Structure formats: structure tokens, C-alpha cells
PDB file of C-alpha atoms and ligand atoms in Angstrom:
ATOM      1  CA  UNK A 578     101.617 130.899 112.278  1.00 72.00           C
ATOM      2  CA  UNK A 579     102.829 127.482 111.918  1.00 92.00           C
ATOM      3  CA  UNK A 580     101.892 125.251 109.604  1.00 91.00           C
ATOM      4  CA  UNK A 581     100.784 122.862 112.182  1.00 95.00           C
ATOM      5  CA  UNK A 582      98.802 125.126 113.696  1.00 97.00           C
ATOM      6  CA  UNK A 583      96.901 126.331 110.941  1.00 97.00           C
ATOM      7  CA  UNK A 584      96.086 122.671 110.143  1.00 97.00           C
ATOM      8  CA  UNK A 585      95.145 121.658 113.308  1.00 98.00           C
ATOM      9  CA  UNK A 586      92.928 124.706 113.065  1.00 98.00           C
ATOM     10  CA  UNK A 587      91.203 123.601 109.841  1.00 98.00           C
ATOM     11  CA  UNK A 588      90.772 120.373 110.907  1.00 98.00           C
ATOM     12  CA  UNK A 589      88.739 121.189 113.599  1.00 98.00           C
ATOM     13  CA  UNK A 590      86.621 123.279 111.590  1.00 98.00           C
ATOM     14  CA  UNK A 591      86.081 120.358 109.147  1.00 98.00           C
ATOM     15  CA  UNK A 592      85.428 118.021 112.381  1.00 98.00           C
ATOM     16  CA  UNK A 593      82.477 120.223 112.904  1.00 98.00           C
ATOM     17  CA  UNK A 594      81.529 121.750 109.812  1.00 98.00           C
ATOM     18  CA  UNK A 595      77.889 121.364 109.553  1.00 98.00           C
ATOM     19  CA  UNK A 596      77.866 123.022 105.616  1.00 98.00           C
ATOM     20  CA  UNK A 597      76.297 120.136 103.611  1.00 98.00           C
ATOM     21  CA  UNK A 598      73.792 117.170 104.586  1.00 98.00           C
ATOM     22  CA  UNK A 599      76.320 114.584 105.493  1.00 98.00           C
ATOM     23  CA  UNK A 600      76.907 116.276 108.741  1.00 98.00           C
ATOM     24  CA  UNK A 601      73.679 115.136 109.494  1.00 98.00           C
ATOM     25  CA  UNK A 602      74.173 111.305 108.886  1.00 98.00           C
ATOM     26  CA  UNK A 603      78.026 110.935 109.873  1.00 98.00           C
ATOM     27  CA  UNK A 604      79.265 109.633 112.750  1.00 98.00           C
ATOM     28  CA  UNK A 605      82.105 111.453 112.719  1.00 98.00           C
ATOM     29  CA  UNK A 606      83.884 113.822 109.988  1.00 98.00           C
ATOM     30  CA  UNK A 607      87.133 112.360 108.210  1.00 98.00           C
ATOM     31  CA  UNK A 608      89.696 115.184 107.745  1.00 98.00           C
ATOM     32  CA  UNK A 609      92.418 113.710 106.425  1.00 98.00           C
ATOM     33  CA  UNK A 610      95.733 111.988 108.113  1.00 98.00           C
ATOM     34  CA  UNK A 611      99.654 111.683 107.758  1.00 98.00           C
ATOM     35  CA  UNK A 612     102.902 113.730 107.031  1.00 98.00           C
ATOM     36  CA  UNK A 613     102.627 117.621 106.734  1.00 98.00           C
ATOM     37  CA  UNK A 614     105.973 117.419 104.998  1.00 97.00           C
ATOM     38  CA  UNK A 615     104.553 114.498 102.552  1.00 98.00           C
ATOM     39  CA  UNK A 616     106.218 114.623  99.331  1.00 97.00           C
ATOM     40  CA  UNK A 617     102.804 112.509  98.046  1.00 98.00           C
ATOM     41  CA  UNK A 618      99.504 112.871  98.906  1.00 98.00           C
ATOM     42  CA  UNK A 619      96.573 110.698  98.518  1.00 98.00           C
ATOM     43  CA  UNK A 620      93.506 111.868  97.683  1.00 98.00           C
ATOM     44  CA  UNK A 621      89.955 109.468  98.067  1.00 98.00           C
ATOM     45  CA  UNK A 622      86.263 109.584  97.026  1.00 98.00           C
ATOM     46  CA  UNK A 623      85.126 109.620 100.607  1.00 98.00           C
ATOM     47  CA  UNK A 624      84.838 108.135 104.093  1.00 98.00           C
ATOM     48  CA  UNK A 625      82.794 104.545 104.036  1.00 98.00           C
ATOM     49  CA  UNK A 626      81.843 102.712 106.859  1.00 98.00           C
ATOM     50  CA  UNK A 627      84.948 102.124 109.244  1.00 98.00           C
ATOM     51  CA  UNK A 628      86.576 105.153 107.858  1.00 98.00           C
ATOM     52  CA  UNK A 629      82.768 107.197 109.616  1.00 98.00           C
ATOM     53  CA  UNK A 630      83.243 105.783 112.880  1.00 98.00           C
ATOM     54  CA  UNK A 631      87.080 105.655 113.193  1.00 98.00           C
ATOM     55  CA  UNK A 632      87.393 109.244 111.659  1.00 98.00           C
ATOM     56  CA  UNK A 633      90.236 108.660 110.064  1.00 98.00           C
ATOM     57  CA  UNK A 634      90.853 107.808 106.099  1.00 98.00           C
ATOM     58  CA  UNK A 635      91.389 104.529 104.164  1.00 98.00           C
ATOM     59  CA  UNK A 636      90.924 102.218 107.062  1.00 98.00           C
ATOM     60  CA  UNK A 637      89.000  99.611 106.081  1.00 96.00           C
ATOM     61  CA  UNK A 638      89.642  96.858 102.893  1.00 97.00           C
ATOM     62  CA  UNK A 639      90.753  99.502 100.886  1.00 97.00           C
ATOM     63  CA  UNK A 640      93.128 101.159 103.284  1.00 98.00           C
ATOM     64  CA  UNK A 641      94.736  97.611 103.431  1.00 98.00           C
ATOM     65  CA  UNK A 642      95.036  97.647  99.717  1.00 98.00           C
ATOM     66  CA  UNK A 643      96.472 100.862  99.316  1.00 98.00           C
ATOM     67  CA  UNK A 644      98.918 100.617 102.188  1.00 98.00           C
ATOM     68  CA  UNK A 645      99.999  97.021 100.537  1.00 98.00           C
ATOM     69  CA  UNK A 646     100.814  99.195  97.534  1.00 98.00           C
ATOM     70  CA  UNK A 647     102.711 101.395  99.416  1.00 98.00           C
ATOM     71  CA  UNK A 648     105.066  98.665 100.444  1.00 97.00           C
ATOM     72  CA  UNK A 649     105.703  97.527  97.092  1.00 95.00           C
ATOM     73  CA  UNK A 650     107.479 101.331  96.587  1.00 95.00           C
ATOM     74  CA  UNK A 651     108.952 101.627  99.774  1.00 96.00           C
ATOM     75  CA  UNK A 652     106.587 103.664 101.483  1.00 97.00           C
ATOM     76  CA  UNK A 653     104.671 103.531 104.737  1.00 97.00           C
ATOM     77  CA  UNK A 654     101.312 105.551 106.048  1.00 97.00           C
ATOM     78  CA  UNK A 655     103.646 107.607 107.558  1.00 96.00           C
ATOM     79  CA  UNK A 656     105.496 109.311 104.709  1.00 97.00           C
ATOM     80  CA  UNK A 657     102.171 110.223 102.957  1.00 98.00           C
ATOM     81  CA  UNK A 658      99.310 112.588 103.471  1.00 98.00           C
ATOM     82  CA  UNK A 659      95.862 110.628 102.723  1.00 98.00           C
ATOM     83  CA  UNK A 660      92.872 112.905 102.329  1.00 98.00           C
ATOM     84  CA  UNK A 661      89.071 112.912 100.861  1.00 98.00           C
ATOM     85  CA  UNK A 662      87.327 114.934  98.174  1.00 98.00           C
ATOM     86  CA  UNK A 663      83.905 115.197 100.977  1.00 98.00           C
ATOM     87  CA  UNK A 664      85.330 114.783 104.496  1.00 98.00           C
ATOM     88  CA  UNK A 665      81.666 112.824 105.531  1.00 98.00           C
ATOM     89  CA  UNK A 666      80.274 109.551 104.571  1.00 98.00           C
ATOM     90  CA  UNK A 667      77.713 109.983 102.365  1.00 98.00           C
ATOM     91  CA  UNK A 668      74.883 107.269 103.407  1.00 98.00           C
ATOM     92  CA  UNK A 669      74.908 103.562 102.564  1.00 97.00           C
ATOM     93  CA  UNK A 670      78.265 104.767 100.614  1.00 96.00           C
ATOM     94  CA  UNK A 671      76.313 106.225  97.801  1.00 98.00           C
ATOM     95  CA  UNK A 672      78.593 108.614  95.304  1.00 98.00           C
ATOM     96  CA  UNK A 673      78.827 112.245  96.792  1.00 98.00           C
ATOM     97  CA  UNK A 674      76.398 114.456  95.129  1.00 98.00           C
ATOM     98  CA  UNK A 675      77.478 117.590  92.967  1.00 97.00           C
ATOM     99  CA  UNK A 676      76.617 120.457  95.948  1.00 98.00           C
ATOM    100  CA  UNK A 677      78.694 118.194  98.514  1.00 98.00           C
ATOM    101  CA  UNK A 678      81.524 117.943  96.664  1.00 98.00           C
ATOM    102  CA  UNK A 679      81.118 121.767  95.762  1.00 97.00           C
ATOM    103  CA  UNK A 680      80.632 122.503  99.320  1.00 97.00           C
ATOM    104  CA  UNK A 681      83.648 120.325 101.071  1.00 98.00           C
ATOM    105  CA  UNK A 682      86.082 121.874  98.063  1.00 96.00           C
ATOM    106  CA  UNK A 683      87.289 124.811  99.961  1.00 96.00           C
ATOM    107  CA  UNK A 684      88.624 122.379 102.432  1.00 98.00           C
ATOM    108  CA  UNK A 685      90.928 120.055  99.931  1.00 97.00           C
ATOM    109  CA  UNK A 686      92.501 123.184  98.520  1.00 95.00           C
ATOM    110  CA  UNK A 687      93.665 124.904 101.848  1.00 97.00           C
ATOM    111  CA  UNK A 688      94.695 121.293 102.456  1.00 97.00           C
ATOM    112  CA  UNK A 689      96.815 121.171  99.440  1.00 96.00           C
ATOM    113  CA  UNK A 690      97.977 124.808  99.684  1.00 95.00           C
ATOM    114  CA  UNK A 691      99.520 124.233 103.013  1.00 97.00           C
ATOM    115  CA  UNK A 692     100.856 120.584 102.521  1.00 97.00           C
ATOM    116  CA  UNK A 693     102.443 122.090  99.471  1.00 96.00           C
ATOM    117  CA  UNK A 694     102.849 118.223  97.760  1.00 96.00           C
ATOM    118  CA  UNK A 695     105.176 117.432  94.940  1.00 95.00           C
ATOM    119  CA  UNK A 696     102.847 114.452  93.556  1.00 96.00           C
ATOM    120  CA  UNK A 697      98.884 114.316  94.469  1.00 97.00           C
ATOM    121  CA  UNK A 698      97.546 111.303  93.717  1.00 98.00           C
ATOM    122  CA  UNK A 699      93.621 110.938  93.077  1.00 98.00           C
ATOM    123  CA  UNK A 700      92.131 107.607  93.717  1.00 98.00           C
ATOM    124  CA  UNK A 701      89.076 106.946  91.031  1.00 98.00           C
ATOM    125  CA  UNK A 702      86.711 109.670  89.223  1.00 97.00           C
ATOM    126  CA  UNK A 703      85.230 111.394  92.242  1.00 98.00           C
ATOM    127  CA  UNK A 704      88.895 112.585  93.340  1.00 97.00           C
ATOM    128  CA  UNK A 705      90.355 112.353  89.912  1.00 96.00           C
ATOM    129  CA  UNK A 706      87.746 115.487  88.849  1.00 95.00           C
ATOM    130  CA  UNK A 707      88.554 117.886  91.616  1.00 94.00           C
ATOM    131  CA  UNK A 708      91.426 118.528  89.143  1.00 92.00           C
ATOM    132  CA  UNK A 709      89.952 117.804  86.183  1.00 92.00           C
ATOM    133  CA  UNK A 710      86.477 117.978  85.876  1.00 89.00           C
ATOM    134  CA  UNK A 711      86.806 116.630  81.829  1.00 87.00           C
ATOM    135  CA  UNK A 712      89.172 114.062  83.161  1.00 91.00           C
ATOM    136  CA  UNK A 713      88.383 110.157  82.569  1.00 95.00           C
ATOM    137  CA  UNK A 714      89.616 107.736  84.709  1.00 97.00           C
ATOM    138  CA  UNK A 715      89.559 104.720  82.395  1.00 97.00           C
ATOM    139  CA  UNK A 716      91.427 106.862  79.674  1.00 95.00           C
ATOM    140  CA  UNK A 717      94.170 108.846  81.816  1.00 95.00           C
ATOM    141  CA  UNK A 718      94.820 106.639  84.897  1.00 97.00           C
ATOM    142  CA  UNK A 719      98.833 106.753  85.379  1.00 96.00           C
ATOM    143  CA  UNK A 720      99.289 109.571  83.410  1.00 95.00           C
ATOM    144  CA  UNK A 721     101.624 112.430  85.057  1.00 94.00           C
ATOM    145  CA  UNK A 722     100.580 115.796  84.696  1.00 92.00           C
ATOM    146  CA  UNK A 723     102.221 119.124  85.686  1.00 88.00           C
ATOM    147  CA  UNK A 724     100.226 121.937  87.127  1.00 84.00           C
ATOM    148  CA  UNK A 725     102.965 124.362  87.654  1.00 81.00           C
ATOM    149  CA  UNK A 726     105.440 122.758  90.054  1.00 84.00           C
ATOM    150  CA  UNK A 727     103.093 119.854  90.926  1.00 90.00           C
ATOM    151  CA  UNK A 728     102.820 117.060  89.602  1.00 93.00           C
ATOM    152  CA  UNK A 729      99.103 114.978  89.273  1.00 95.00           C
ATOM    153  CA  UNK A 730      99.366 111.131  89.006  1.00 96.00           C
ATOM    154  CA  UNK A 731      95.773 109.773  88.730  1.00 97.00           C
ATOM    155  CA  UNK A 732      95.279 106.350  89.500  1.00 98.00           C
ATOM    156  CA  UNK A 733      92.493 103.946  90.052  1.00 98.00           C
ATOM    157  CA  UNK A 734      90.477 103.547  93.347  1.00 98.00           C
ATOM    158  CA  UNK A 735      91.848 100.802  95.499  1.00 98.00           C
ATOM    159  CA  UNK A 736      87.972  99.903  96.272  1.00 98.00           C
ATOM    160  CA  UNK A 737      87.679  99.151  92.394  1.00 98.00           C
ATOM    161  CA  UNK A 738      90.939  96.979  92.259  1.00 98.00           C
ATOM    162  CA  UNK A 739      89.107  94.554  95.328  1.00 98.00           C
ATOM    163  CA  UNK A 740      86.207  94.160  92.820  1.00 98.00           C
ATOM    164  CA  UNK A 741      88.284  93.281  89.760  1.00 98.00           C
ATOM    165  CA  UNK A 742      91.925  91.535  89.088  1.00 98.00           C
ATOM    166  CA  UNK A 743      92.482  93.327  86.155  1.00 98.00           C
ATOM    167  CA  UNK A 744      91.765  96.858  87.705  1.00 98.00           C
ATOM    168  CA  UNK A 745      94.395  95.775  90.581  1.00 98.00           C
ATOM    169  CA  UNK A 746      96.959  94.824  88.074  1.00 98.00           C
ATOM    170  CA  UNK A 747      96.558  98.306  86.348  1.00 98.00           C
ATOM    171  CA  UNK A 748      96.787  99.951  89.628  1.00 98.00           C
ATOM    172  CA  UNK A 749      99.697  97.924  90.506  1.00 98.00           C
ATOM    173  CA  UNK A 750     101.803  98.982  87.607  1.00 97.00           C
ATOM    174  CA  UNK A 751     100.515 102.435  87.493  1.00 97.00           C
ATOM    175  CA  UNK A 752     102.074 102.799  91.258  1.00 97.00           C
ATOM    176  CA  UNK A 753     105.143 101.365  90.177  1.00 96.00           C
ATOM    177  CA  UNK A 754     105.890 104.949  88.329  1.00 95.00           C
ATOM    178  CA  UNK A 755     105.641 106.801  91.748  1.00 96.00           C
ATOM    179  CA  UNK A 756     109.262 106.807  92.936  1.00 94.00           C
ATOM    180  CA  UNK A 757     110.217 107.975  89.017  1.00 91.00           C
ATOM    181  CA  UNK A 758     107.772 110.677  89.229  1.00 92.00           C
ATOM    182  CA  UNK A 759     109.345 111.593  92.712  1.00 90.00           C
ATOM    183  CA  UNK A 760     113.125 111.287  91.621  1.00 78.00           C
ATOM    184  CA  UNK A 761     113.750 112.317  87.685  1.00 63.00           C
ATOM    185  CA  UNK A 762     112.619 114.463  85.221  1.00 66.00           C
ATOM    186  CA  UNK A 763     112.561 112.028  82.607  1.00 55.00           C
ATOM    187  CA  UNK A 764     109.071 111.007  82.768  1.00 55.00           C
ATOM    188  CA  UNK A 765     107.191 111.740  80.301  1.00 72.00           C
ATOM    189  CA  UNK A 766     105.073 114.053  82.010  1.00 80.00           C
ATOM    190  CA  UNK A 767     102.039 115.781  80.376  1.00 81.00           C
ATOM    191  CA  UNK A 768     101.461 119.787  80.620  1.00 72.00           C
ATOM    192  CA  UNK A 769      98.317 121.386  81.675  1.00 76.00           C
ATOM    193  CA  UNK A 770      96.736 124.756  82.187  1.00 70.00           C
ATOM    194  CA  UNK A 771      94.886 126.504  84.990  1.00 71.00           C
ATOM    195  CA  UNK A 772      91.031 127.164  84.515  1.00 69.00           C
ATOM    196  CA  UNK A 773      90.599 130.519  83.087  1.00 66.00           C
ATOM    197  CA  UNK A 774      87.674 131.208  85.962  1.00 68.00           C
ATOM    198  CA  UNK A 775      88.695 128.726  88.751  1.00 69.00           C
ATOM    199  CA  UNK A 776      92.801 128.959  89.648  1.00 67.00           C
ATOM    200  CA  UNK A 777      92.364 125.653  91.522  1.00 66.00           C
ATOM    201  CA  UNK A 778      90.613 123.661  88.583  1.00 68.00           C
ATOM    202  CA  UNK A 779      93.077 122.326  86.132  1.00 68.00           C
ATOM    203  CA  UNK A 780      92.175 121.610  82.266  1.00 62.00           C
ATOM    204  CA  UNK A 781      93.788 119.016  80.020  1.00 57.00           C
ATOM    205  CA  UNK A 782      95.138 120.184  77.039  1.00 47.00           C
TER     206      UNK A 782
HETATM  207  N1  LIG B2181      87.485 105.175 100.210  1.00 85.10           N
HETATM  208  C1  LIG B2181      87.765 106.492 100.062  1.00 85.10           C
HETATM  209  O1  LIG B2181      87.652 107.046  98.979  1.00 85.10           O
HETATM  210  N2  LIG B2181      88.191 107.157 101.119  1.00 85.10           N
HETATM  211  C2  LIG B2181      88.360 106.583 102.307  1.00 85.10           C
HETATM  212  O2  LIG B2181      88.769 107.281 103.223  1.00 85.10           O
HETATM  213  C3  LIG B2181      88.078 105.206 102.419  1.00 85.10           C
HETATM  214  C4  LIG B2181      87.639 104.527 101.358  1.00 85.10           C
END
């Protein structure tokens, strides 16, 4: 089957998945959006309040942020994929609990399988652990690392950046190493192994 097809097919299981308690607060579910054939993908904490009733990702202050940052590369919304660790708002915007995030997980990584990404970028801790569940965001934001023939760029969450200058500056310069990532093999990029138990989970070495 095409790929298109088999997306269009998971997303409408995630539009009505009803495995976790957000289902029962959201509005609607958030999927994901953009380019199948994205060389980058985005990856967020989860869908706040505009993101809940528009069902689609990063459209609020944040998605302003983060699409400003895409300008200063070069990019638009159209070139990337942009995608959530929990496809549902969790209420009043609180952090997704452990069992959500275990139970929208499945979806991410079929996601990822069939975009087949070069560079996945995740935005803050909650997106930055789906790879790395010892990672630190503070510590290893704009660090590369290679998972095979991926490569993992974590940054900081453009929501954090609104609340402080010095976070947006960080982010700013950390996104200034995408196109590098993208175009040489000169970067110094980091190498990391597969969980022993979990193929998808990723550990630092
Ligand atoms: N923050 C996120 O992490 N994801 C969104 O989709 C919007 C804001």
C-alpha cells in the first residue's frame, strides 16, 4: 500500500482512538501535520488549547515561534513533518502522565517508521525522552545523535523560549546547526545504541 494511505489510515485511528483518558476531555485528537517526504520532523509535548480545537499541531504562540525559527533556516511548515508525543490535550495543559505517554507511543513510532526522517527533532523533556528516557534537556539540548541512519537533534520547547530570553537565544543557535546536520558529515555527531529490551528506545552512551 502506499505510504499515504497507510497514514491516512493511522491517522484516523488516532482521530478516534479512545485508549487513554484524554479522549475523554479533548475536543479533538491532534495527529500530526506536514510533508510525508520531510527530511525533518518535529516532535512536541502535546496539543494545548488552540492546537485541541483546531486539531492540528503547534498552532498557537508556540507554533508562531517555531515557524519564525524555521524562517531563519530557510524552511517553511511545509517542508517539515510536526508531530506530538500524546496526540490529546491533556487538561488545563498539565504534563502528560507516564500511562498516556506509554499508551499514545505505538502511534509516534509507526509515524516515524513510515516518514522514514533523516533528523527528528524533540521539542523539551516530554518529547526529548521518547528517545531517551535518561536524556536531560538542560544538559544535551543541540546535541546530534545517530541512531543508525537517523540522526536526533534535541532542542528546547518553543513554549519555554516565550517564557525566558535566554532559553530563546539557546534555541535560536541550537537551530542554526539544522541545515549542517542535513548537508555534511562533519558535525560532530554523537553515537548511540538501541535499548537492549525496547528497539525503539535509544540509550546514551
Ligand atoms: N506544544 C506542543 O508540544 N505541541 C503542540 O502541538 C503545541 C504546543
Amino acid at each position: 500500500m502506499q505510504k499515504e494511505k497507510i497514514f491516512e489510515q493511522l491517522t484516523k485511528q488516532i482521530d478516534k482512538c479512545r485508549t487513554c483518558r484524554l479522549c475523554k476531555t479533548r475536543n479533538k485528537a491532534v495527529p500530526g501535520e506536514g510533508n510525508l517526504k520531510a527530511e525533518v520532523v518535529f516532535i512536541g509535548e502535546g496539543p494545548g488549547y488552540n492546537e485541541d480545537l483546531q486539531g492540528r499541531p503547534f498552532v498557537g504562540r508556540a507554533g508562531d515561534l517555531l515557524e519564525g525559527l524555521l524562517r531563519i533556516i530557510g524552511a517553511r511548515r511545509n517542508d517539515i513533518w510536526i508531530g506530538n508525543v500524546v496526540k490529546c490535550r491533556p487538561p488545563e495543559n498539565r504534563n502528560p502522565m507516564v500511562d498516556e505517554i506509554r499508551s499514545c507511543k505505538p502511534y509516534l513510532i509507526e509515524q516515524l517508521r513510515i516518514i522514514n526522517p533523516k533528523l527528528i527533532i524533540p521539542l523539551g523533556r516530554f518529547a526529548f525522552e521518547h528517545f531517551f528516557p535518561a536524556g536531560k534537556i538542560s544538559r544535551d539540548h543541540g546535541k546530534a545523535f545517530r541512531i543508525g541512519e537517523r540522526i536526533v537533534l534535541p532542542l528546547y520547547h518553543p513554549a519555554a523560549a516565550l517564557r525566558s530570553e535566554a532559553v530563546l537565544q539557546q534555541l535560536k543557535n541550537d537551530f542554526r546547526k539544522i541545515p549542517r546536520l542535513l548537508h555534511s558529515d562533519s558535525e560532530e555527531i554523537i553515537a548511540v545504541t538501541r535499548h537492549p529490551k525496547d528497539e525503539n528506545q535509544m540509550l546514551l552512551i
